[in-house]
Amino acid sequence: QVQLVESGGGSVQPGGSLRLSCAFSGNAYSTYSMGWFRQAPGKEREFVSVIDSSGTTKYADSVKGRFTISKDNAKNTLFLQMNSLKPEDTAMYYCAAEPYRWWYSRMPVEGDFGYWGQGTQVAVSS
């Protein structure tokens, strides 16, 4: 059984940085594509970024150039480095995992992932 636990959220001023982590417990971590989604109050959960087992990445246009996804296979941990944060980045951020999956012609959506963490809150305000 896969379990995902996010950490690293918090409050930051515009222009600041945060680094989110997602600890993966279960088998065969290296075979999973790992993603980050976010959900702001009153809005649908939206895709942020994804990384596959080989390190290939995708980003939503809204975060491209500011956020960086990475993972440490030795520690079964996923990261999201968030720089130049904006108020519109305020949301609950969720880690997600799906084995043996990549999205060649489209961005991932919520329904593509079978495993989810409980979320970590990010608030960006002055």
C-alpha positions in Angstrom: 0.0 0.0 0.0 1.4 3.4 -1.0 1.3 6.3 1.5 2.3 9.9 0.7 3.0 12.5 3.3 3.6 16.1 2.3 5.5 18.7 4.3 7.2 22.1 3.9 4.2 24.4 3.5 3.9 27.7 5.3 3.3 31.4 4.9 5.6 33.5 2.8 5.7 37.0 1.3 5.4 37.6 -2.5 8.7 36.9 -4.1 9.7 34.4 -1.5 10.5 30.7 -1.7 9.3 27.4 -0.2 10.4 23.8 -0.7 7.8 21.2 -0.4 8.6 17.5 0.3 6.6 14.4 -0.2 7.7 11.2 1.5 6.6 8.0 -0.3 6.2 4.7 1.6 5.5 1.5 -0.3 7.3 -0.6 -2.9 8.8 0.2 -6.2 9.0 3.9 -5.8 11.3 4.2 -8.8 8.5 3.0 -11.1 6.1 5.7 -10.2 5.4 9.0 -11.8 5.0 11.6 -9.1 3.1 14.8 -9.3 2.1 17.9 -7.5 -1.4 19.4 -7.7 -2.9 22.4 -5.9 -6.4 23.5 -4.9 -7.3 27.0 -3.9 -10.5 27.7 -1.9 -13.5 27.5 -4.2 -11.5 26.2 -7.1 -10.9 22.8 -8.6 -7.7 20.9 -8.0 -5.2 21.8 -10.7 -2.0 20.2 -12.1 1.3 21.9 -11.1 4.1 19.5 -12.1 5.0 15.9 -12.7 8.2 13.8 -12.9 8.5 10.3 -14.2 10.8 7.5 -13.3 13.5 8.7 -15.7 13.3 12.3 -14.5 11.3 13.7 -17.4 9.2 16.6 -16.2 6.2 18.7 -17.1 5.0 22.0 -15.6 1.8 24.0 -15.8 2.3 27.2 -17.7 1.5 29.2 -14.5 4.5 27.9 -12.7 7.0 27.2 -15.5 10.3 29.0 -14.8 9.5 29.5 -11.1 8.9 26.0 -9.7 11.2 23.0 -10.0 10.2 19.4 -9.4 12.8 16.8 -8.4 13.1 13.5 -6.6 15.5 11.5 -4.5 15.1 7.8 -5.3 17.4 6.8 -2.5 15.2 8.5 0.0 11.8 7.9 -1.7 11.1 11.6 -1.6 9.6 14.1 -4.0 10.4 17.8 -3.9 8.9 21.0 -5.3 11.1 24.0 -5.1 8.9 27.1 -5.4 10.6 30.5 -6.1 9.2 33.9 -6.9 6.0 33.0 -5.2 2.9 35.0 -6.0 -0.4 35.5 -4.1 -2.1 33.4 -6.7 0.1 30.4 -5.7 -1.8 30.3 -2.4 -3.4 26.8 -2.2 -3.3 23.4 -0.6 -0.6 21.5 -2.3 -1.0 17.7 -2.8 1.4 15.1 -3.8 0.2 12.3 -6.1 1.6 9.0 -7.4 0.8 6.7 -10.3 2.8 3.7 -11.5 4.0 3.2 -15.0 2.3 6.2 -16.5 3.4 9.2 -18.6 1.4 11.8 -20.5 2.9 12.3 -23.9 0.2 14.4 -25.5 -1.4 16.2 -22.6 -1.0 17.4 -19.1 -2.0 15.1 -16.2 -5.4 15.6 -14.5 -6.5 14.6 -11.0 -8.2 11.4 -12.2 -5.0 10.0 -13.6 -3.4 9.4 -10.2 -4.4 6.7 -7.8 -2.5 7.7 -4.7 -2.7 11.1 -2.9 -1.3 12.7 0.2 -3.2 14.8 2.7 -1.9 18.1 1.5 0.3 20.9 2.8 -0.9 24.6 2.9 1.0 27.4 1.1 -0.1 31.0 1.8 1.5 33.9 -0.1 0.6 37.3 1.1 2.2 40.6 2.2 
